[in-house]
Coordinates of C-alpha atoms and ligand atoms in Angstrom, one line a residue:
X1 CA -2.6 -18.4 -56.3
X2 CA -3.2 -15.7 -53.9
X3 CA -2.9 -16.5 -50.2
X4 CA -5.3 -17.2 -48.1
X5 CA -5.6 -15.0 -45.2
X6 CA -5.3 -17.9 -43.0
X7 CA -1.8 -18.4 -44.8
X8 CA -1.0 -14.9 -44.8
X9 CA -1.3 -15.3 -40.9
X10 CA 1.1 -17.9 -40.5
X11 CA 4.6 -16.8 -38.8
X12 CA 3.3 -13.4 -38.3
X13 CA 4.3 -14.0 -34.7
X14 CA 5.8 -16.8 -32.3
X15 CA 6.4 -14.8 -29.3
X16 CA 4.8 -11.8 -27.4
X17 CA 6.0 -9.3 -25.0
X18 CA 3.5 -9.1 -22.3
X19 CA 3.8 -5.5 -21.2
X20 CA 1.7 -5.2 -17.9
X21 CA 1.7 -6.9 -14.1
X22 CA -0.8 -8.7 -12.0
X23 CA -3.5 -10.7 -12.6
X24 CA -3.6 -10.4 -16.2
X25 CA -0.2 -10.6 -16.9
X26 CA -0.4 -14.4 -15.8
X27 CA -3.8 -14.4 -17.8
X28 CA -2.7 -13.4 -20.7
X29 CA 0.3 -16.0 -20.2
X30 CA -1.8 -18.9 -20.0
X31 CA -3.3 -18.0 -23.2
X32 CA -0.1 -17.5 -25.3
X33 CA 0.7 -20.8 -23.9
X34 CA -2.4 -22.6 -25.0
X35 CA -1.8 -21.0 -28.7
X36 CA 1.7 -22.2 -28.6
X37 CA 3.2 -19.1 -28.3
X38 CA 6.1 -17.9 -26.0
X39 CA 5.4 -15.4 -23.4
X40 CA 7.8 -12.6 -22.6
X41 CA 7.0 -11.2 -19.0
X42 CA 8.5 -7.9 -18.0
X43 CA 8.7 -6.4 -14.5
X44 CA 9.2 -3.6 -12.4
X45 CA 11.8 -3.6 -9.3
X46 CA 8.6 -4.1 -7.6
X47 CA 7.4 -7.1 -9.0
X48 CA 10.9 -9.0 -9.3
X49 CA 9.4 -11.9 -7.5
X50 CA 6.7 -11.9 -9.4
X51 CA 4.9 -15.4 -9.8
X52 CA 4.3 -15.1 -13.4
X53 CA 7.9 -14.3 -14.0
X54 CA 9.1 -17.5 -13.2
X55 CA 7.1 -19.3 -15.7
X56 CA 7.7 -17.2 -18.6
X57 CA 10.1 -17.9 -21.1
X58 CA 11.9 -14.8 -20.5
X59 CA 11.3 -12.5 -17.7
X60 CA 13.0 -8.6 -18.0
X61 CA 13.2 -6.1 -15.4
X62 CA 12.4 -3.1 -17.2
X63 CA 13.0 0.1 -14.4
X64 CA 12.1 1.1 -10.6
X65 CA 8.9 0.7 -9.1
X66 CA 7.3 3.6 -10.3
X67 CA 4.8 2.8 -13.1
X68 CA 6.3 5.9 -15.2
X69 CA 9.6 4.5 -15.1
X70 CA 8.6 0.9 -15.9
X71 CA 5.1 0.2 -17.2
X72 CA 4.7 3.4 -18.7
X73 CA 8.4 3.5 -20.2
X74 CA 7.7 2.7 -24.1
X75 CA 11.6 3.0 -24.5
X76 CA 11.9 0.2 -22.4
X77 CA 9.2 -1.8 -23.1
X78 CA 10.3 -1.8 -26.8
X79 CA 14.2 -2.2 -26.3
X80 CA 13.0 -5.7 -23.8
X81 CA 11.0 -7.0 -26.8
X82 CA 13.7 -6.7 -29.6
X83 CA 16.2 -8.3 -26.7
X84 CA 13.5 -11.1 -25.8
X85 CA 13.1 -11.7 -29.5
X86 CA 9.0 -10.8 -29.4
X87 CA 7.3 -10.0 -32.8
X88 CA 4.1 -8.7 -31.0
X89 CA 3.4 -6.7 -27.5
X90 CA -0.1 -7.3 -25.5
X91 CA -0.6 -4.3 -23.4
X92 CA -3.4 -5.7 -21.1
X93 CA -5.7 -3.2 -19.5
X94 CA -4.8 0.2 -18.0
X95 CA -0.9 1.2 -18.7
X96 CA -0.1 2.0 -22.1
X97 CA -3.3 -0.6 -23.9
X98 CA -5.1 2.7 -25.2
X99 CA -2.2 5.0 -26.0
X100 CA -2.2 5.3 -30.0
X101 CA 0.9 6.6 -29.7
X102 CA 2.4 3.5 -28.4
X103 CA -0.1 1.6 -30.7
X104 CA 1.8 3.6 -33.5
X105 CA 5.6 3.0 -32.1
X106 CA 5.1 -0.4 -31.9
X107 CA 3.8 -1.2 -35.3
X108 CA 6.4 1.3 -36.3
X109 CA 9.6 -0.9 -35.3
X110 CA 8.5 -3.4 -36.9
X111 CA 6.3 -5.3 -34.2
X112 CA 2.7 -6.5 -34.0
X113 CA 0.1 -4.8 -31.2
X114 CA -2.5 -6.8 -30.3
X115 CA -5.2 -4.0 -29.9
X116 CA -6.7 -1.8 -32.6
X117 CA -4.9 -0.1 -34.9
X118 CA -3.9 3.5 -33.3
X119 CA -6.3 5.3 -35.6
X120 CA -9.1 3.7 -34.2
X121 CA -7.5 3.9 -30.5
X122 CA -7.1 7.7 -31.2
X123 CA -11.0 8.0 -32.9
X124 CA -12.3 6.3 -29.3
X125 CA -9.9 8.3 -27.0
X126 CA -11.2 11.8 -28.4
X127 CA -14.7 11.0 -27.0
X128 CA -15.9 13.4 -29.5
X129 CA -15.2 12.1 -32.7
X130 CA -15.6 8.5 -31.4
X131 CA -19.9 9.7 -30.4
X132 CA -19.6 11.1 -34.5
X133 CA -18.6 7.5 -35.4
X134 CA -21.0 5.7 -33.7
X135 CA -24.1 8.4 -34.9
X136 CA -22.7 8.0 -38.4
X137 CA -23.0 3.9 -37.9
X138 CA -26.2 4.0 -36.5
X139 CA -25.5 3.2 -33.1
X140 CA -28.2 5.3 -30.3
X141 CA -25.9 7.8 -28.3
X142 CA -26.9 10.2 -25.6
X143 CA -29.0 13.5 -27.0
X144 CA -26.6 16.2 -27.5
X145 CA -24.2 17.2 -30.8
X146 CA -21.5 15.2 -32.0
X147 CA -19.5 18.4 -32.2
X148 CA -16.9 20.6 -29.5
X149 CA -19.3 23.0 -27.9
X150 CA -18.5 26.9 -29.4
X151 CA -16.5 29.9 -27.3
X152 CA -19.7 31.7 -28.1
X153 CA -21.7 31.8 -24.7
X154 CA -25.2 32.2 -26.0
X155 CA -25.0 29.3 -28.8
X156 CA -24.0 27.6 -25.8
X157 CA -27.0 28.9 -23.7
X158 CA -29.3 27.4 -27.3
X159 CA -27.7 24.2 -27.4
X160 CA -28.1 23.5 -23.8
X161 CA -31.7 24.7 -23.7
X162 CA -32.6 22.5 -27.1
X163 CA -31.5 19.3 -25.0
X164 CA -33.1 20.3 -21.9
X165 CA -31.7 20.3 -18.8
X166 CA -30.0 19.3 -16.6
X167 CA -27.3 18.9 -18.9
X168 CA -23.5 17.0 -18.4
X169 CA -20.4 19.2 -19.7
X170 CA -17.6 16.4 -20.6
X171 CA -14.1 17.0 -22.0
X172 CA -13.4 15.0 -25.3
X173 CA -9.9 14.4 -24.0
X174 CA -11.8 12.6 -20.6
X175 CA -13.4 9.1 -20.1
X176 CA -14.3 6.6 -17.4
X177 CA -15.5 9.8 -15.0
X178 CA -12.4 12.4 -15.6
X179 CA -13.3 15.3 -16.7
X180 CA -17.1 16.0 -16.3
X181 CA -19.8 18.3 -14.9
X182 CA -23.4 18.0 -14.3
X183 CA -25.5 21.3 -15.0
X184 CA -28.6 21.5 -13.0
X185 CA -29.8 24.6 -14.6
X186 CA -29.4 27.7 -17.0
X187 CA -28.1 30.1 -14.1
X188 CA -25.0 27.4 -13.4
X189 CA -24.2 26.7 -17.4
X190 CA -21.4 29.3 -18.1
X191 CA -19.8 29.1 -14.7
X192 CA -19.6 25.1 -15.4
X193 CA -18.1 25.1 -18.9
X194 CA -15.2 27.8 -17.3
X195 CA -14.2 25.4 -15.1
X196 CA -14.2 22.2 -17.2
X197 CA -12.4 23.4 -20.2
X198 CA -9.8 25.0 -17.4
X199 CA -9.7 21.3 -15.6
X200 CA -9.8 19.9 -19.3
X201 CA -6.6 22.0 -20.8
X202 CA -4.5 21.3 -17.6
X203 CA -5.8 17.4 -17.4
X204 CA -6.2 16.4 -21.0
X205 CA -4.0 19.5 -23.1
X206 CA -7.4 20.3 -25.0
X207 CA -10.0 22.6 -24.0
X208 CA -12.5 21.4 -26.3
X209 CA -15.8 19.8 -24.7
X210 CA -18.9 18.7 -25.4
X211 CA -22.5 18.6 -24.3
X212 CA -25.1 15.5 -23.3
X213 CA -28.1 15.2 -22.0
X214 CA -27.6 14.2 -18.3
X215 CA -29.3 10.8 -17.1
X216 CA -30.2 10.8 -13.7
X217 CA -30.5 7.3 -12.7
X218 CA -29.1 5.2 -15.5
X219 CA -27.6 1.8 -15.4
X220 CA -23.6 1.0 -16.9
X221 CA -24.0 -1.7 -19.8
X222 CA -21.6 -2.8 -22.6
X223 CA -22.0 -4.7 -25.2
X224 CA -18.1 -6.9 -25.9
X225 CA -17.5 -7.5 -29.3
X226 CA -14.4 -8.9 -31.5
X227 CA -13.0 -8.6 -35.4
X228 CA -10.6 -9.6 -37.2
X229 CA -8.6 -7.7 -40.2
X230 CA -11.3 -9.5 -42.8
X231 CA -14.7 -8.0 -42.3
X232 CA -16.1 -10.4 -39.6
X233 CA -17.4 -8.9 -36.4
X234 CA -19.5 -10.6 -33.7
X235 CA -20.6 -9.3 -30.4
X236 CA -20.3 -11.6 -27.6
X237 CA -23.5 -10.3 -25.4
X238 CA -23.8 -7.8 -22.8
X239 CA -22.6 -7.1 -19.5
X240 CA -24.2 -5.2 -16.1
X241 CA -21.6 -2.9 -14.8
X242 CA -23.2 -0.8 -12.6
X243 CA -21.8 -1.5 -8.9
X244 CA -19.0 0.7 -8.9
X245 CA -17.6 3.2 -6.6
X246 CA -16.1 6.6 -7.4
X247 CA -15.7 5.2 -11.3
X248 CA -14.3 2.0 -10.0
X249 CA -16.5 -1.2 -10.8
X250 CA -16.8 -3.5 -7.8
X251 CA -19.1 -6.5 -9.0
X252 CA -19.9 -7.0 -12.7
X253 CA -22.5 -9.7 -14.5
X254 CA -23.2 -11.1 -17.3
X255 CA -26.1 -11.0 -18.9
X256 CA -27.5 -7.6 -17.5
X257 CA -30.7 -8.6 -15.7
X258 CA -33.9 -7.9 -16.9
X259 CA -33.1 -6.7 -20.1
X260 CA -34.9 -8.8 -23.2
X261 CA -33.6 -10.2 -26.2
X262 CA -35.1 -8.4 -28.5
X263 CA -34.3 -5.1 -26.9
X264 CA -30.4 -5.6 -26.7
X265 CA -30.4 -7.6 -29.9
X266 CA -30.8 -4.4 -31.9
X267 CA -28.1 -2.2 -29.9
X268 CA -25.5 -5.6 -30.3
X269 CA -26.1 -5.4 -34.3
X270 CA -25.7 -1.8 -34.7
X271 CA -22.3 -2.1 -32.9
X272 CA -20.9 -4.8 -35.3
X273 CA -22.3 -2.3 -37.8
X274 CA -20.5 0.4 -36.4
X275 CA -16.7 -2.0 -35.9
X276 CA -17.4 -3.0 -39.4
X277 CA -17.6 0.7 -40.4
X278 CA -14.4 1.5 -39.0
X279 CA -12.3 -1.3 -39.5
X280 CA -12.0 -2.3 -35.9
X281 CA -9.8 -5.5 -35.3
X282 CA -9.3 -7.2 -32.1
X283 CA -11.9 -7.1 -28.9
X284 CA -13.8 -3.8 -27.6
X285 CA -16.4 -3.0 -25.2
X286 CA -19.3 -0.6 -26.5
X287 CA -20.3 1.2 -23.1
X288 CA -23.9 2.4 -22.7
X289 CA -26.1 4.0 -20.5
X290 CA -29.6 2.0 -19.8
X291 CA -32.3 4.3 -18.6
X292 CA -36.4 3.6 -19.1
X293 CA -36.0 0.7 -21.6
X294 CA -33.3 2.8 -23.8
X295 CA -29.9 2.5 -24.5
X296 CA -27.4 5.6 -25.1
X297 CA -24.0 5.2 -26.3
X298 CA -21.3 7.1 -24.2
X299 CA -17.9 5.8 -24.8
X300 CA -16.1 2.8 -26.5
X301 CA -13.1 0.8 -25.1
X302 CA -10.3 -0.1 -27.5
X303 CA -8.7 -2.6 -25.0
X304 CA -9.4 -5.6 -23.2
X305 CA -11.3 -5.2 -20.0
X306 CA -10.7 -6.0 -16.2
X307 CA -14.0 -7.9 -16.9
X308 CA -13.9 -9.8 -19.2
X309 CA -14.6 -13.4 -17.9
X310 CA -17.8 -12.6 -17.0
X311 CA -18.4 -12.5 -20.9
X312 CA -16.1 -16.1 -21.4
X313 CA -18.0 -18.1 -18.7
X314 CA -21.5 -16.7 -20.6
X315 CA -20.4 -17.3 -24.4
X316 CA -17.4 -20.2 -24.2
X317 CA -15.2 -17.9 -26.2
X318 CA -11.7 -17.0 -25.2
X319 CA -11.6 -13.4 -25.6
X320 CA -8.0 -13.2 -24.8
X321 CA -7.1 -16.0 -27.1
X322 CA -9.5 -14.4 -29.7
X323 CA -7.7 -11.6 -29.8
X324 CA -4.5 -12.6 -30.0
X325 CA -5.5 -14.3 -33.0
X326 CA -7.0 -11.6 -34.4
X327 CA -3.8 -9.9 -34.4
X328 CA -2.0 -12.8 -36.0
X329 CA -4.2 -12.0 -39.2
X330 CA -6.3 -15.0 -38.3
X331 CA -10.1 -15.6 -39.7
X332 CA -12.6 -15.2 -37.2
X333 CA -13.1 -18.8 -36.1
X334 CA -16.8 -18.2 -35.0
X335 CA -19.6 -16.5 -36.8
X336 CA -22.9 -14.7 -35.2
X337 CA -24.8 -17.8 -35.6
X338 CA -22.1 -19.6 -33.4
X339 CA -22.6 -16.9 -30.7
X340 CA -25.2 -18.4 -27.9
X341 CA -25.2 -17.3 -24.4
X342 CA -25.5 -19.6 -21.3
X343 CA -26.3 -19.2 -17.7
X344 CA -25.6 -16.4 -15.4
X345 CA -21.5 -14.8 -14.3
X346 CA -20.5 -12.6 -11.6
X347 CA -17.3 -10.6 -10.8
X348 CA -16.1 -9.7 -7.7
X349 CA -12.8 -7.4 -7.7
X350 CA -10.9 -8.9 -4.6
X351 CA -8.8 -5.6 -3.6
X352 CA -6.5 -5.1 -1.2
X353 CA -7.6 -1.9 0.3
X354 CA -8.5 -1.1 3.8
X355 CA -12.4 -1.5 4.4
X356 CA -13.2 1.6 5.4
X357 CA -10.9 4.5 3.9
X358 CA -10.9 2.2 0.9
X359 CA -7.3 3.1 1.1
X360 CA -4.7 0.6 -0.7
X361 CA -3.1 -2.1 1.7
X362 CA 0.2 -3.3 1.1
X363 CA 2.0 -6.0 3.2
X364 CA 2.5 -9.7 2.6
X365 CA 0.0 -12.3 2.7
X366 CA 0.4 -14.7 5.1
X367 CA -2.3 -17.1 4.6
X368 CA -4.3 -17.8 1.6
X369 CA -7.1 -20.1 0.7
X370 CA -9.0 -20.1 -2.7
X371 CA -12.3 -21.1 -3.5
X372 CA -12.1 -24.4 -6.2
X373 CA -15.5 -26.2 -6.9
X374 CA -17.3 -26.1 -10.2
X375 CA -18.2 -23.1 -12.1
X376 CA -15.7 -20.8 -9.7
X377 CA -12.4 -19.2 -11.7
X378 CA -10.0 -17.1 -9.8
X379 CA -7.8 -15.1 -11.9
X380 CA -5.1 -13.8 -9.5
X381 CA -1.1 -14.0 -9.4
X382 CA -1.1 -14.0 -5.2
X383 CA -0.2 -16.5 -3.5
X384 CA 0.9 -17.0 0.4
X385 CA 4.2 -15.3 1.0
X386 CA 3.0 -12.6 -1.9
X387 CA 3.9 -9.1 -1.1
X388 CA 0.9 -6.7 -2.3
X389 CA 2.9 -3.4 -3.1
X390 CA 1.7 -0.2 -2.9
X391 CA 2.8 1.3 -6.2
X392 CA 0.2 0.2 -8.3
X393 CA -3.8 -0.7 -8.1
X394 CA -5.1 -2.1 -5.6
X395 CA -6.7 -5.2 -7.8
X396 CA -4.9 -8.5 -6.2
X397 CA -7.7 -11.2 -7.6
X398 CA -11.1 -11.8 -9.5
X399 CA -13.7 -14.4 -8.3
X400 CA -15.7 -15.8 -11.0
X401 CA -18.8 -17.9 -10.9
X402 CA -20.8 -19.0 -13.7
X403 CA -24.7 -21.0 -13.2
X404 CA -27.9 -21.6 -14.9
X405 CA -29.5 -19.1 -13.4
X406 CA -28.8 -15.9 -11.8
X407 CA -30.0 -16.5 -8.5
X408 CA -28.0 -19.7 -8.8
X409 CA -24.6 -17.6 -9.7
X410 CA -25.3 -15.3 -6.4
X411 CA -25.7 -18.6 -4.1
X412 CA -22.1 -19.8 -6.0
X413 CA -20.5 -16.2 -5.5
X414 CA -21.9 -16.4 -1.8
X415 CA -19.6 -19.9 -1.3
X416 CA -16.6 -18.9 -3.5
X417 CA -16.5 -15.6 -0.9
X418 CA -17.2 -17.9 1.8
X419 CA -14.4 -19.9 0.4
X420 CA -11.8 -17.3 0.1
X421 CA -9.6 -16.4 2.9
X422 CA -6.8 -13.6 2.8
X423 CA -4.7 -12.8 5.8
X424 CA -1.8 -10.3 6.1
X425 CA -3.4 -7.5 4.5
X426 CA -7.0 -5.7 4.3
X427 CA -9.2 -6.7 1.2
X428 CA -12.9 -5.7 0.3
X429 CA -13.9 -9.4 1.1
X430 CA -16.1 -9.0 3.9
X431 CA -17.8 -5.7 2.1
X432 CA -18.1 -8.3 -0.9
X433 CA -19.6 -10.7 1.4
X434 CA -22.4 -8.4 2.8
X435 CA -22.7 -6.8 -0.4
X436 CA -24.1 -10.7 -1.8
X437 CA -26.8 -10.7 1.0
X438 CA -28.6 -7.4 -0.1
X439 CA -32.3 -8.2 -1.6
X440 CA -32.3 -5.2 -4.2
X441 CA -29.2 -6.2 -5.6
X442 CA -30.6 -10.1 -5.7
X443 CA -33.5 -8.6 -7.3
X444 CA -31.3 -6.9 -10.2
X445 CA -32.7 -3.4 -9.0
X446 CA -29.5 -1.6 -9.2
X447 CA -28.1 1.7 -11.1
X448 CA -24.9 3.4 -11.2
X449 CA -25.6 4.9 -8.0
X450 CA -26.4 2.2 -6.3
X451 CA -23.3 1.3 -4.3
X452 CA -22.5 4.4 -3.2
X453 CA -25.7 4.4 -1.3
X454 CA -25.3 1.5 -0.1
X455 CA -22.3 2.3 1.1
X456 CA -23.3 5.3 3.2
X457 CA -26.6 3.5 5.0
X458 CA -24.3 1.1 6.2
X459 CA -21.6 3.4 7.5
X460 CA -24.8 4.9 9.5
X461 CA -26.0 1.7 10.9
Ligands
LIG501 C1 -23.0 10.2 -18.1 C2 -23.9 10.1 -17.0 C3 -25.2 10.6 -17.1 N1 -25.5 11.2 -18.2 N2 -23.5 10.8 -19.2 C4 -19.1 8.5 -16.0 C5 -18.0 7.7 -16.6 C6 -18.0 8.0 -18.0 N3 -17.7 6.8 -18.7 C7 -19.4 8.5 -18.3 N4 -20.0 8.7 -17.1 C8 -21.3 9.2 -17.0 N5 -21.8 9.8 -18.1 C9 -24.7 11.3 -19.3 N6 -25.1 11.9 -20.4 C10 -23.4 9.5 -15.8 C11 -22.1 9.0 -15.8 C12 -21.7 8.3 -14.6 C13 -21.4 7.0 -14.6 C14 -21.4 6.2 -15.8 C15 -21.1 4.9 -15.8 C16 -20.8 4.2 -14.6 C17 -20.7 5.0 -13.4 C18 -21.0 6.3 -13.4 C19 -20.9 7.1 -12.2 C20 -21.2 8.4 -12.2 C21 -21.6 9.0 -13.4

């Protein structure tokens, strides 16, 4: 009898490595726990006293504070998990959760990484050949070839005038803002593309770029979706990303307002088309611009996101779980059909940063007090007596709300802010706060430039 891929899952892992800090260190903690699995914390000097360290089942200082030596280290991170006993390694978000060739050393002694494989974490991270995958499966991407631009200046010149300006240079070794340059017009183009493949070959060690259409007042939203190693893909809905500063997202929701079902439904499909296409396992997070009713593809995610409870309050699923069980060799448990939405989420990224150089804080907090009524979840590892240290991002908590409606969830938001007190250091609370009050924002009419705006009128009132 051949096994069952259920079967085949079993024992492929008891115990996994959890190799980041923070807030999602402890949430990725509580979901090995609720799968029965052990959790292997590691640390930095740093984060010795850190509060999800103490509840782990092992806890391994791995280096010094500096992420390079610690986070970063792969050595390290690999020689704690063959000490600790771990047959898999969760890399969280940021750190080493989209380096394919950690992906690769991983699998490669003989462990499990819960992420893509590091083919498809290579595909997405060359921005080029990841826009030729998506085109290929169908999925609507920005105007513009799926190729590197030439050397040759006036096939440049052509494909530049073909799209129409203005135009956006980006490197194919960039993402998430690096590495970019808008071109307003012809007289500008050559200057531009110097200067990014320069910035590109000392940033990214490739010179190669390519060329999009440039939208001017777009919104930021991603579509989440999750497979398994079987041929079963579902996506999990959509997500408004747009508040964000200087590439940094502030506030996120779930669903993105005002956009219909039967316009995202199409965009959603083609995506589990495109994962299916691939062979994607695990979770990901299509990104796309939203700009007069259409959607553009611009880059895909091969991790799991900072956001991602907006997305679990909205469908019921446990993404992290999901994926964790996805890289056990597990079936999909749920099917599109299963997939229904409900209600109305917001983010708010609690940082500890001063409020107006936006300048990390460190210290210790002396006094904390945390929202708890129903439909608010704080992921956070803080507590009173924490020190916030200033090695690493400034992220210390996420207030989530979930409600029928989305006016409902901005009312909720407004109390679990209300609700929240931090004392010791600075935090973006009261910018939060202020930020909850604004009518355009309660009216969902918001892009990608909003915030910044924002920002500046109220420095000049
Ligand atoms: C763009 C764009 C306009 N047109 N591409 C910035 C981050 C990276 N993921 C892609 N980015 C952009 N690509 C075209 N063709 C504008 C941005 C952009 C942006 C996108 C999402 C969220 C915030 C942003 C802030 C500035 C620029």
């Amino acid at each position: 009898m051949p096994e069952t891929p259920e079967q085949s899952a079993a024992g492929r892992f008891d115990t996994v490595l959890i190799a980041n800090r923070g807030e999602i260190a402890a949430r990725i903690q509580h979901a090995c726990r609720e799968l029965g699995l052990k959790a292997v914390a590691i640390c930095s000097e740093a984060d010795k006293e850190a509060p999800y360290g103490s509840t782990a089942d092992s806890f391994i200082c791995i280096g010094p504070s500096s992420a390079a030596k610690s986070y970063l280290n792969q050595d390290a991170i690999l020689l704690a998990a063959r000490l600790a006993g771990a047959g898999a390694i969760h890399p969280g978000y940021g750190f080493l959760s989209e380096n394919a060739a950690f992906a690769d050393a991983v699998e490669k002694a003989g462990l499990i990484f819960i992420g893509p494989t590091a083919s498809s974490i290579a595909t997405m991270g060359d921005k080029i050949s990841a826009k030729r995958a998506m085109m290929t499966a169908g999925v609507p991407c920005v105007p513009g070839p799926d190729t590197a631009l030439p050397d040759d200046p006036a096939t440049i010149g052509r494909i530049a005038l073909e799209i129409g300006y203005p135009v956006i240079i980006k490197a194919a070794g960039g993402g998430g803002g690096r590495g970019m340059r808008v071109v307003p017009k012809a007289d500008v183009l050559h200057e531009a593309i110097a200067l990014t493949r320069e910035e590109a070959r000392k940033a990214f060690g490739s010179p190669s770029l390519y060329m999009e259409k440039f939208l001017e007042h777009p919104r930021h939203i991603e579509i989440q979706v999750i497979c398994d190693d079987h041929g079963n893909a579902v996506w999990l809905g959509h997500r408004d990303c747009s508040m964000q500063r200087r590439h940094q997202k502030v506030v996120e929701e779930a669903p993105a307002p005002g956009i219909a079902p039967d316009i995202i439904q199409p965009v959603g499909l083609a995506c589990v088309e495109a994962c299916l296409q691939i062979g994607y396992r695990g979770v990901g997070t299509f990104e796309f611009l939203y700009e007069d009713g259409a959607f553009y593809f611009i880059e895909m995610n091969t991790r799991l996101q900072v956001e991602h409870p907006v997305t679990e309050m909205t469908s019921g699923v446990d993404i992290v779980q999901a994926q964790i069980r996805a890289a056990q060799g597990h079936v999909l448990d749920l099917t599109q059909g299963d997939v229904t939405c409900e209600g109305h989420s917001f983010e708010c990224r609690i940082n500890a940063e001063d409020p107006e150089t936006f300048l990390p804080s460190a210290g210790v907090v002396t006094h904390l007090a945390l929202p708890a009524e129903p439909g608010i979840r704080v992921d956070t590892h803080i507590h009173a007596g924490y020190k916030v240290s200033p090695y690493y991002d400034s992220l210390i908590a996420k207030l989530i709300v979930h409600a029928p409606t989305r006016a409902e969830a901005m009312a909720r938001m407004r109390e679990a802010l209300a609700g929240t007190e931090i004392e010791g250091i600075s935090t973006n609370i009261p910018f939060l706060r202020a930020l909850f009050e604004d009518d355009a924002f309660a009216r969902g009419e918001t892009d990608i430039h909003y915030l910044e705006q924002w920002l500046k009128l109220r420095r000049a009132a």
